[in-house]
Amino acid sequence: FGFSGGCAERLPQLLSVFAMGVLLYRLLLHASGSIGKQCLVSAFFLSPTTLAIATNCYAEPFMALCLLAGWEAVRNGSDDWSGWFFAGAAGWFKNEGGLFFLFLWLSIRICRGKKSASFRGLVLGALLPTIWFFGSRISGARLFDYAPMWTPDLQKCLLAGKAMAGEMFARPWETAFFYPLLATGYFMRLVGARTRLTSSDSVFLCFIAFCLLSFAGIYGLSTADDFSWHLHSSLDRLLWLPAVLGWCFLWNTGNPQSSGAFPV
């Protein structure tokens, strides 16, 4: 604290930059052996959204690191308790991290069965974030500008869905064209019937479906005075994290039986 010059000064602000640097290093390792993949990763980390997240002290780099560490531990089908613990740690940094962890666990359980995603793993990953969540509420913390979960506004959900489609396909450079490449890659595979969807492909498609549906639902609960500002000031960061994990899901490093969805 003293060396940094005070809280929120100098070195503490570089923590998210450091986390983003580690994340870049890990993704480059996943892309090793392919210049095309490495160029996509580099373009992704030079995009305006990624640079803003890294330099404005956002929590997303830490969430992504936790989820990536968890995925790397359980991707081969093992119900590794440490993997679920690290994936659940995303919930320490932000409420959305807990949702991403839950979606990852659900996706693996649905696509690979209970042996790959046991309830023990769910409890291990969710335990500390859940304690923090309820502990903070008991201490008086509140989540402002959101309606109760059972009262979503359908019109806002539809507006959020429209905005997500625009962000993914009308502004694709924000994620280095991840979402258009995703859609194109799977379309080519399904139409050409070249190969079946791999286990990792199925897990990721399930994961991203959960994410997109939940994003629309979360915005449907917004009671912010300026809904348009709330939507467009946070949507790019929400779509950023599934894209980060997507490179690793779909390239499926460590599984020689998978060629991935991207034709790169």
Coordinates of N, CA, C and O in Angstrom, one line a residue, residues 22-178:
V22 N -1.7 -11.9 -18.3 CA -1.6 -13.3 -18.1 C -2.7 -14.0 -19.0 O -2.4 -15.1 -19.6
L23 N -3.8 -13.4 -19.1 CA -4.9 -14.0 -20.0 C -4.4 -14.1 -21.4 O -4.6 -15.1 -22.1
L24 N -3.8 -13.0 -21.9 CA -3.2 -13.0 -23.3 C -2.2 -14.1 -23.4 O -2.2 -14.8 -24.5
Y25 N -1.3 -14.3 -22.5 CA -0.3 -15.3 -22.5 C -1.0 -16.7 -22.6 O -0.6 -17.5 -23.5
R26 N -2.0 -16.9 -21.8 CA -2.7 -18.2 -21.8 C -3.3 -18.5 -23.2 O -3.3 -19.6 -23.7
L27 N -4.0 -17.5 -23.7 CA -4.7 -17.7 -25.0 C -3.7 -17.9 -26.2 O -3.9 -18.6 -27.1
L28 N -2.5 -17.2 -26.1 CA -1.5 -17.4 -27.1 C -1.0 -18.9 -27.0 O -0.6 -19.5 -28.0
L29 N -0.9 -19.4 -25.8 CA -0.5 -20.8 -25.7 C -1.5 -21.7 -26.3 O -1.2 -22.7 -27.0
H30 N -2.8 -21.4 -26.1 CA -3.9 -22.2 -26.7 C -3.8 -22.1 -28.2 O -4.2 -23.1 -28.9
A31 N -3.3 -21.0 -28.7 CA -3.3 -20.8 -30.2 C -1.9 -21.2 -30.8 O -1.7 -20.9 -32.0
S32 N -1.1 -21.8 -30.0 CA 0.3 -22.2 -30.5 C 0.2 -23.1 -31.7 O -0.7 -24.0 -31.7
G33 N 1.1 -22.9 -32.6 CA 1.1 -23.8 -33.8 C 0.3 -23.3 -34.9 O 0.3 -23.9 -36.0
S34 N -0.4 -22.2 -34.8 CA -1.2 -21.6 -35.9 C -1.1 -20.1 -35.9 O -1.5 -19.4 -34.9
I35 N -0.5 -19.6 -36.9 CA -0.3 -18.1 -37.1 C -1.7 -17.4 -37.2 O -1.9 -16.4 -36.6
G36 N -2.6 -18.1 -37.9 CA -4.0 -17.5 -38.0 C -4.6 -17.3 -36.6 O -5.2 -16.2 -36.3
K37 N -4.5 -18.3 -35.8 CA -5.1 -18.2 -34.5 C -4.4 -17.2 -33.6 O -5.1 -16.4 -32.9
Q38 N -3.1 -17.1 -33.7 CA -2.4 -16.1 -32.9 C -2.7 -14.7 -33.4 O -2.8 -13.8 -32.5
C39 N -2.9 -14.5 -34.7 CA -3.3 -13.2 -35.2 C -4.7 -12.8 -34.7 O -4.9 -11.6 -34.3
L40 N -5.6 -13.8 -34.6 CA -6.9 -13.5 -34.1 C -6.9 -13.1 -32.6 O -7.5 -12.1 -32.1
V41 N -6.1 -13.8 -31.8 CA -5.9 -13.5 -30.4 C -5.3 -12.1 -30.2 O -5.8 -11.3 -29.4
S42 N -4.3 -11.8 -31.0 CA -3.7 -10.5 -30.9 C -4.7 -9.4 -31.3 O -4.7 -8.3 -30.6
A43 N -5.4 -9.6 -32.3 CA -6.4 -8.6 -32.7 C -7.5 -8.4 -31.7 O -7.9 -7.3 -31.4
F44 N -7.9 -9.5 -31.0 CA -8.9 -9.4 -30.0 C -8.4 -8.6 -28.8 O -9.1 -7.8 -28.3
F45 N -7.1 -8.8 -28.4 CA -6.6 -8.1 -27.3 C -6.2 -6.6 -27.6 O -5.9 -5.9 -26.7
L46 N -6.2 -6.3 -28.9 CA -6.0 -4.9 -29.3 C -7.2 -4.2 -29.6 O -7.2 -3.0 -30.0
S47 N -8.4 -4.8 -29.4 CA -9.7 -4.2 -29.7 C -10.0 -3.1 -28.7 O -9.5 -3.2 -27.5
P48 N -10.8 -2.1 -29.0 CA -11.1 -1.0 -28.0 C -11.7 -1.6 -26.7 O -11.4 -1.1 -25.7
T49 N -12.6 -2.6 -26.8 CA -13.2 -3.1 -25.6 C -12.2 -3.7 -24.7 O -12.2 -3.5 -23.5
T50 N -11.3 -4.6 -25.2 CA -10.3 -5.2 -24.4 C -9.4 -4.2 -23.8 O -9.1 -4.3 -22.6
L51 N -9.0 -3.2 -24.5 CA -8.1 -2.2 -24.0 C -8.7 -1.4 -22.9 O -8.1 -1.0 -21.9
A52 N -10.0 -1.1 -23.1 CA -10.8 -0.3 -22.1 C -10.9 -1.2 -20.8 O -10.8 -0.6 -19.7
I53 N -11.2 -2.4 -20.9 CA -11.4 -3.3 -19.8 C -10.1 -3.4 -19.0 O -10.0 -3.4 -17.8
A54 N -9.0 -3.5 -19.7 CA -7.6 -3.7 -19.1 C -7.2 -2.4 -18.4 O -6.6 -2.5 -17.3
T55 N -7.5 -1.3 -18.9 CA -6.9 0.0 -18.4 C -7.8 0.7 -17.5 O -7.4 1.7 -16.9
N56 N -9.1 0.3 -17.3 CA -10.0 1.0 -16.5 C -10.4 0.2 -15.2 O -11.4 0.5 -14.6
C57 N -9.5 -0.7 -14.9 CA -9.6 -1.5 -13.6 C -10.9 -2.2 -13.5 O -11.5 -2.2 -12.4
Y58 N -11.4 -2.8 -14.6 CA -12.6 -3.7 -14.5 C -12.3 -5.1 -13.9 O -11.1 -5.5 -13.9
A59 N -13.3 -5.8 -13.5 CA -13.1 -7.1 -12.9 C -13.1 -8.2 -13.9 O -12.7 -9.3 -13.6
E60 N -13.4 -7.9 -15.2 CA -13.6 -9.0 -16.2 C -12.3 -9.8 -16.4 O -12.4 -11.0 -16.5
P61 N -11.1 -9.2 -16.4 CA -9.9 -10.1 -16.6 C -9.7 -11.1 -15.5 O -9.3 -12.3 -15.8
F62 N -10.0 -10.8 -14.3 CA -9.9 -11.7 -13.2 C -11.0 -12.8 -13.3 O -10.7 -14.0 -13.1
M63 N -12.2 -12.4 -13.7 CA -13.3 -13.5 -13.9 C -12.8 -14.4 -15.0 O -13.0 -15.6 -14.9
A64 N -12.3 -13.9 -16.1 CA -11.9 -14.7 -17.2 C -10.8 -15.7 -16.8 O -10.8 -16.8 -17.2
L65 N -9.8 -15.2 -16.1 CA -8.7 -16.0 -15.6 C -9.2 -17.2 -14.8 O -8.8 -18.3 -14.9
C66 N -10.1 -16.9 -13.8 CA -10.7 -17.9 -13.0 C -11.4 -19.0 -13.8 O -11.3 -20.2 -13.6
L67 N -12.3 -18.5 -14.7 CA -13.1 -19.5 -15.5 C -12.2 -20.3 -16.4 O -12.4 -21.5 -16.6
L68 N -11.2 -19.6 -17.0 CA -10.2 -20.3 -17.9 C -9.5 -21.4 -17.1 O -9.3 -22.5 -17.6
A69 N -9.0 -21.0 -15.9 CA -8.3 -22.0 -15.1 C -9.2 -23.2 -14.7 O -8.7 -24.4 -14.8
G70 N -10.4 -22.9 -14.4 CA -11.4 -24.0 -14.1 C -11.6 -24.9 -15.3 O -11.6 -26.1 -15.2
W71 N -11.8 -24.3 -16.5 CA -12.1 -25.0 -17.7 C -10.9 -25.9 -18.1 O -11.0 -27.0 -18.5
E72 N -9.6 -25.4 -17.9 CA -8.5 -26.1 -18.3 C -8.3 -27.4 -17.4 O -7.8 -28.4 -17.8
A73 N -8.8 -27.3 -16.1 CA -8.7 -28.4 -15.2 C -9.8 -29.5 -15.5 O -9.5 -30.7 -15.2
V74 N -11.0 -29.1 -16.0 CA -12.1 -30.1 -16.2 C -12.4 -30.4 -17.6 O -13.3 -31.2 -17.9
R75 N -11.7 -29.8 -18.6 CA -12.0 -29.9 -20.0 C -11.9 -31.4 -20.5 O -12.6 -31.7 -21.5
N76 N -11.1 -32.2 -19.9 CA -10.9 -33.5 -20.4 C -11.9 -34.5 -19.8 O -11.7 -35.7 -19.9
G77 N -12.9 -34.0 -19.1 CA -13.9 -34.9 -18.6 C -13.7 -35.2 -17.1 O -14.6 -35.9 -16.5
S78 N -12.6 -34.8 -16.5 CA -12.4 -35.1 -15.1 C -13.2 -34.1 -14.2 O -13.2 -32.9 -14.5
D79 N -13.8 -34.7 -13.1 CA -14.5 -33.8 -12.1 C -13.5 -33.3 -11.1 O -13.5 -33.7 -9.9
D80 N -12.6 -32.5 -11.5 CA -11.5 -32.0 -10.7 C -12.0 -30.9 -9.7 O -12.5 -29.9 -10.2
W81 N -11.9 -31.2 -8.4 CA -12.4 -30.3 -7.5 C -11.8 -28.9 -7.5 O -12.4 -27.9 -7.3
S82 N -10.4 -28.9 -7.8 CA -9.7 -27.6 -7.8 C -10.2 -26.8 -9.0 O -10.2 -25.6 -9.0
G83 N -10.5 -27.5 -10.2 CA -11.0 -26.8 -11.3 C -12.3 -26.1 -11.0 O -12.5 -24.9 -11.4
W84 N -13.2 -26.7 -10.3 CA -14.5 -26.1 -10.0 C -14.3 -25.0 -9.0 O -15.0 -24.0 -9.0
F85 N -13.3 -25.2 -8.1 CA -13.1 -24.1 -7.1 C -12.6 -22.9 -7.8 O -13.0 -21.8 -7.5
F86 N -11.7 -23.0 -8.8 CA -11.1 -21.8 -9.5 C -12.2 -21.2 -10.3 O -12.3 -20.0 -10.4
A87 N -13.0 -22.0 -11.0 CA -14.1 -21.5 -11.8 C -15.1 -20.7 -11.0 O -15.6 -19.6 -11.3
G88 N -15.4 -21.2 -9.8 CA -16.3 -20.5 -8.9 C -15.7 -19.2 -8.3 O -16.5 -18.3 -8.0
A89 N -14.4 -19.2 -8.3 CA -13.7 -17.9 -7.8 C -14.1 -16.7 -8.6 O -13.9 -15.6 -8.2
A90 N -14.6 -16.9 -9.9 CA -15.0 -15.8 -10.7 C -16.1 -15.0 -10.0 O -16.2 -13.8 -10.1
G91 N -16.9 -15.7 -9.1 CA -17.9 -15.0 -8.4 C -17.4 -14.2 -7.2 O -18.2 -13.4 -6.7
W92 N -16.1 -14.3 -6.9 CA -15.5 -13.4 -5.9 C -15.4 -12.0 -6.4 O -15.4 -11.0 -5.7
F93 N -15.2 -11.9 -7.7 CA -14.9 -10.6 -8.3 C -16.1 -9.8 -8.8 O -16.1 -8.6 -8.8
K94 N -17.2 -10.5 -9.1 CA -18.4 -9.8 -9.7 C -19.5 -10.8 -9.6 O -19.3 -12.0 -9.8
N95 N -20.8 -10.3 -9.5 CA -21.9 -11.2 -9.4 C -22.0 -12.0 -10.7 O -22.4 -13.2 -10.6
E96 N -21.7 -11.4 -11.8 CA -21.8 -12.2 -13.1 C -20.9 -13.4 -13.1 O -21.2 -14.4 -13.8
G97 N -19.8 -13.3 -12.4 CA -18.9 -14.4 -12.4 C -19.5 -15.7 -11.8 O -19.2 -16.8 -12.3
G98 N -20.4 -15.5 -10.8 CA -21.1 -16.6 -10.3 C -22.0 -17.2 -11.3 O -22.2 -18.5 -11.4
L99 N -22.7 -16.4 -12.1 CA -23.5 -16.9 -13.2 C -22.7 -17.7 -14.2 O -23.1 -18.8 -14.7
F100 N -21.6 -17.1 -14.6 CA -20.7 -17.8 -15.6 C -20.3 -19.2 -15.1 O -20.3 -20.2 -15.9
F101 N -19.9 -19.2 -13.8 CA -19.5 -20.5 -13.2 C -20.7 -21.5 -13.3 O -20.5 -22.7 -13.7
L102 N -21.9 -21.1 -12.9 CA -23.1 -21.9 -12.9 C -23.4 -22.4 -14.4 O -23.6 -23.6 -14.6
F103 N -23.2 -21.5 -15.4 CA -23.5 -21.9 -16.7 C -22.5 -22.9 -17.2 O -22.8 -23.9 -18.0
L104 N -21.2 -22.8 -16.8 CA -20.2 -23.7 -17.2 C -20.5 -25.1 -16.6 O -20.4 -26.1 -17.3
W105 N -20.8 -25.1 -15.3 CA -21.1 -26.4 -14.7 C -22.4 -27.1 -15.3 O -22.3 -28.3 -15.6
L106 N -23.4 -26.3 -15.6 CA -24.6 -26.8 -16.2 C -24.3 -27.4 -17.6 O -24.8 -28.4 -18.0
S107 N -23.5 -26.6 -18.4 CA -23.2 -27.0 -19.7 C -22.5 -28.4 -19.8 O -22.8 -29.2 -20.6
I108 N -21.5 -28.5 -18.9 CA -20.7 -29.7 -18.8 C -21.6 -30.9 -18.3 O -21.5 -32.0 -18.9
R109 N -22.4 -30.6 -17.4 CA -23.3 -31.7 -16.8 C -24.3 -32.1 -17.9 O -24.5 -33.3 -18.0
I110 N -24.9 -31.2 -18.6 CA -25.8 -31.5 -19.7 C -25.2 -32.3 -20.8 O -25.7 -33.3 -21.3
C111 N -24.0 -31.9 -21.2 CA -23.4 -32.4 -22.4 C -22.5 -33.7 -22.1 O -22.3 -34.5 -23.0
R112 N -22.0 -33.8 -20.9 CA -21.0 -34.8 -20.6 C -21.5 -35.7 -19.5 O -20.8 -36.8 -19.2
G113 N -22.5 -35.4 -18.8 CA -23.0 -36.2 -17.7 C -22.5 -35.8 -16.3 O -21.6 -35.0 -16.2
K114 N -23.1 -36.5 -15.3 CA -22.9 -36.1 -13.9 C -21.5 -36.5 -13.5 O -20.9 -35.9 -12.5
K115 N -20.8 -37.4 -14.1 CA -19.5 -37.8 -13.7 C -18.5 -36.7 -14.0 O -17.4 -36.6 -13.4
S116 N -18.8 -35.8 -15.0 CA -17.9 -34.7 -15.3 C -18.2 -33.4 -14.6 O -17.4 -32.5 -14.6
A117 N -19.4 -33.4 -14.0 CA -19.8 -32.2 -13.3 C -20.7 -32.6 -12.1 O -21.9 -32.6 -12.3
S118 N -20.1 -33.0 -11.0 CA -20.9 -33.5 -9.9 C -21.4 -32.3 -9.1 O -21.0 -31.2 -9.2
F119 N -22.4 -32.6 -8.2 CA -22.9 -31.6 -7.3 C -21.8 -31.2 -6.3 O -21.8 -30.1 -5.8
R120 N -20.8 -32.1 -6.0 CA -19.7 -31.7 -5.2 C -18.9 -30.6 -5.8 O -18.6 -29.6 -5.1
G121 N -18.7 -30.6 -7.1 CA -18.0 -29.5 -7.8 C -18.8 -28.3 -7.7 O -18.2 -27.2 -7.5
L122 N -20.1 -28.4 -7.9 CA -21.0 -27.2 -7.8 C -20.9 -26.5 -6.5 O -20.8 -25.3 -6.3
V123 N -21.0 -27.3 -5.4 CA -20.9 -26.8 -4.0 C -19.6 -26.2 -3.8 O -19.5 -25.1 -3.2
L124 N -18.5 -26.9 -4.2 CA -17.1 -26.3 -3.9 C -16.9 -25.0 -4.6 O -16.4 -24.1 -4.0
G125 N -17.4 -24.9 -5.8 CA -17.2 -23.6 -6.6 C -18.1 -22.5 -6.1 O -17.7 -21.3 -6.1
A126 N -19.3 -22.8 -5.6 CA -20.3 -21.8 -5.2 C -20.2 -21.4 -3.8 O -20.8 -20.4 -3.4
L127 N -19.5 -22.2 -2.9 CA -19.5 -22.0 -1.5 C -19.1 -20.6 -1.1 O -19.8 -19.8 -0.5
L128 N -17.8 -20.2 -1.4 CA -17.3 -18.9 -0.9 C -18.0 -17.8 -1.6 O -18.3 -16.8 -0.9
P129 N -18.3 -17.8 -2.9 CA -19.1 -16.7 -3.5 C -20.5 -16.5 -2.8 O -20.9 -15.4 -2.7
T130 N -21.1 -17.6 -2.5 CA -22.4 -17.6 -1.9 C -22.3 -17.0 -0.5 O -23.1 -16.2 -0.1
I131 N -21.3 -17.4 0.3 CA -21.1 -16.8 1.6 C -20.9 -15.3 1.5 O -21.4 -14.5 2.3
W132 N -20.0 -14.9 0.5 CA -19.8 -13.4 0.3 C -21.1 -12.7 0.0 O -21.4 -11.6 0.5
F133 N -21.9 -13.3 -0.9 CA -23.1 -12.7 -1.4 C -24.1 -12.4 -0.2 O -24.5 -11.3 -0.1
F134 N -24.3 -13.5 0.5 CA -25.3 -13.3 1.6 C -24.7 -12.5 2.8 O -25.4 -11.7 3.4
G135 N -23.4 -12.6 3.0 CA -22.7 -11.8 4.0 C -22.8 -10.4 3.8 O -23.1 -9.6 4.7
S136 N -22.6 -10.0 2.5 CA -22.6 -8.6 2.1 C -24.1 -8.0 2.3 O -24.3 -6.9 2.7
R137 N -25.1 -8.9 1.9 CA -26.5 -8.4 2.1 C -26.8 -8.3 3.6 O -27.5 -7.3 3.9
I138 N -26.4 -9.2 4.4 CA -26.6 -9.1 5.8 C -26.0 -7.8 6.4 O -26.6 -7.2 7.3
S139 N -24.9 -7.4 5.8 CA -24.2 -6.2 6.3 C -24.8 -4.9 5.7 O -24.4 -3.8 6.1
G140 N -25.8 -5.1 4.8 CA -26.6 -3.9 4.4 C -26.4 -3.6 2.9 O -27.0 -2.6 2.4
A141 N -25.6 -4.3 2.2 CA -25.3 -4.1 0.8 C -26.6 -4.4 0.0 O -27.4 -5.3 0.3
R142 N -26.8 -3.7 -1.1 CA -28.0 -3.9 -1.9 C -27.6 -3.7 -3.4 O -26.6 -3.0 -3.7
L143 N -28.3 -4.4 -4.3 CA -28.1 -4.3 -5.7 C -29.2 -3.3 -6.2 O -30.3 -3.6 -6.3
F144 N -28.7 -2.1 -6.6 CA -29.7 -1.1 -7.0 C -30.0 -1.2 -8.4 O -29.3 -1.7 -9.2
D145 N -31.2 -0.6 -8.8 CA -31.6 -0.4 -10.1 C -32.0 -1.8 -10.8 O -31.9 -1.9 -12.0
Y146 N -32.4 -2.7 -10.0 CA -32.9 -4.0 -10.5 C -34.2 -4.4 -9.8 O -34.3 -4.3 -8.6
A147 N -35.1 -4.9 -10.6 CA -36.4 -5.4 -10.1 C -36.2 -6.8 -9.6 O -35.2 -7.4 -9.9
P148 N -37.2 -7.3 -8.8 CA -37.1 -8.7 -8.4 C -37.1 -9.6 -9.6 O -37.6 -9.3 -10.7
M149 N -36.4 -10.8 -9.4 CA -36.2 -11.7 -10.5 C -37.4 -12.2 -11.2 O -37.4 -12.6 -12.3
W150 N -38.5 -12.2 -10.4 CA -39.8 -12.7 -11.0 C -40.6 -11.7 -11.7 O -41.7 -11.9 -12.1
T151 N -40.1 -10.5 -11.9 CA -40.8 -9.4 -12.6 C -40.0 -8.8 -13.8 O -39.8 -7.6 -13.8
P152 N -39.6 -9.7 -14.7 CA -38.9 -9.1 -15.9 C -39.8 -8.3 -16.8 O -41.0 -8.6 -16.9
D153 N -39.2 -7.4 -17.5 CA -39.9 -6.6 -18.5 C -39.6 -7.2 -19.9 O -38.5 -7.1 -20.4
L154 N -40.6 -7.8 -20.5 CA -40.4 -8.5 -21.8 C -39.9 -7.5 -22.9 O -39.0 -7.9 -23.7
Q155 N -40.4 -6.3 -22.9 CA -39.9 -5.4 -23.9 C -38.4 -5.1 -23.8 O -37.7 -5.0 -24.8
K156 N -38.0 -4.9 -22.5 CA -36.5 -4.7 -22.3 C -35.7 -5.9 -22.7 O -34.6 -5.7 -23.2
C157 N -36.3 -7.1 -22.5 CA -35.6 -8.3 -22.9 C -35.4 -8.3 -24.4 O -34.3 -8.7 -24.9
L158 N -36.4 -7.9 -25.1 CA -36.3 -7.9 -26.6 C -35.4 -6.9 -27.1 O -34.6 -7.1 -28.1
L159 N -35.4 -5.7 -26.5 CA -34.5 -4.6 -26.8 C -33.0 -5.1 -26.6 O -32.1 -4.8 -27.4
A160 N -32.8 -5.8 -25.5 CA -31.5 -6.3 -25.2 C -31.0 -7.3 -26.2 O -29.9 -7.3 -26.7
G161 N -32.0 -8.2 -26.6 CA -31.6 -9.2 -27.6 C -31.3 -8.5 -29.0 O -30.3 -9.0 -29.6
K162 N -32.0 -7.5 -29.3 CA -31.7 -6.8 -30.6 C -30.3 -6.1 -30.5 O -29.5 -6.1 -31.4
A163 N -30.0 -5.5 -29.3 CA -28.8 -4.8 -29.1 C -27.6 -5.8 -29.1 O -26.5 -5.6 -29.7
M164 N -27.8 -7.0 -28.6 CA -26.8 -8.1 -28.6 C -26.5 -8.5 -30.0 O -25.3 -8.7 -30.4
A165 N -27.5 -8.7 -30.8 CA -27.3 -9.1 -32.2 C -26.5 -8.0 -32.9 O -25.6 -8.3 -33.7
G166 N -26.9 -6.8 -32.7 CA -26.1 -5.7 -33.3 C -24.7 -5.6 -32.9 O -23.8 -5.4 -33.7
E167 N -24.4 -5.8 -31.6 CA -23.1 -5.8 -31.1 C -22.2 -6.9 -31.6 O -21.1 -6.8 -32.0
M168 N -22.9 -8.1 -31.8 CA -22.1 -9.3 -32.2 C -21.8 -9.3 -33.7 O -20.8 -9.7 -34.1
F169 N -22.8 -8.8 -34.5 CA -22.7 -8.9 -36.0 C -22.6 -7.6 -36.7 O -22.0 -7.6 -37.8
A170 N -23.0 -6.5 -36.1 CA -22.8 -5.2 -36.8 C -21.6 -4.5 -36.3 O -21.1 -3.6 -37.0
R171 N -21.1 -4.9 -35.1 CA -19.8 -4.3 -34.6 C -18.8 -5.5 -34.2 O -18.4 -5.6 -33.1
P172 N -18.6 -6.4 -35.2 CA -17.9 -7.6 -34.8 C -16.4 -7.4 -34.5 O -15.8 -8.2 -33.9
W173 N -15.8 -6.2 -34.9 CA -14.4 -6.0 -34.6 C -14.2 -5.8 -33.1 O -13.0 -6.0 -32.7
E174 N -15.2 -5.6 -32.3 CA -15.0 -5.4 -30.9 C -14.6 -6.8 -30.2 O -13.9 -6.8 -29.2
T175 N -14.9 -7.9 -30.9 CA -14.4 -9.2 -30.4 C -13.6 -9.9 -31.4 O -13.6 -11.2 -31.5
A176 N -12.9 -9.1 -32.3 CA -12.0 -9.7 -33.4 C -12.8 -10.7 -34.2 O -12.4 -11.8 -34.6
F177 N -14.1 -10.3 -34.5 CA -15.0 -11.1 -35.4 C -15.3 -12.5 -34.8 O -15.6 -13.4 -35.6
F178 N -15.3 -12.6 -33.5 CA -15.5 -14.0 -32.9 C -16.9 -14.5 -33.2 O -17.0 -15.6 -33.7

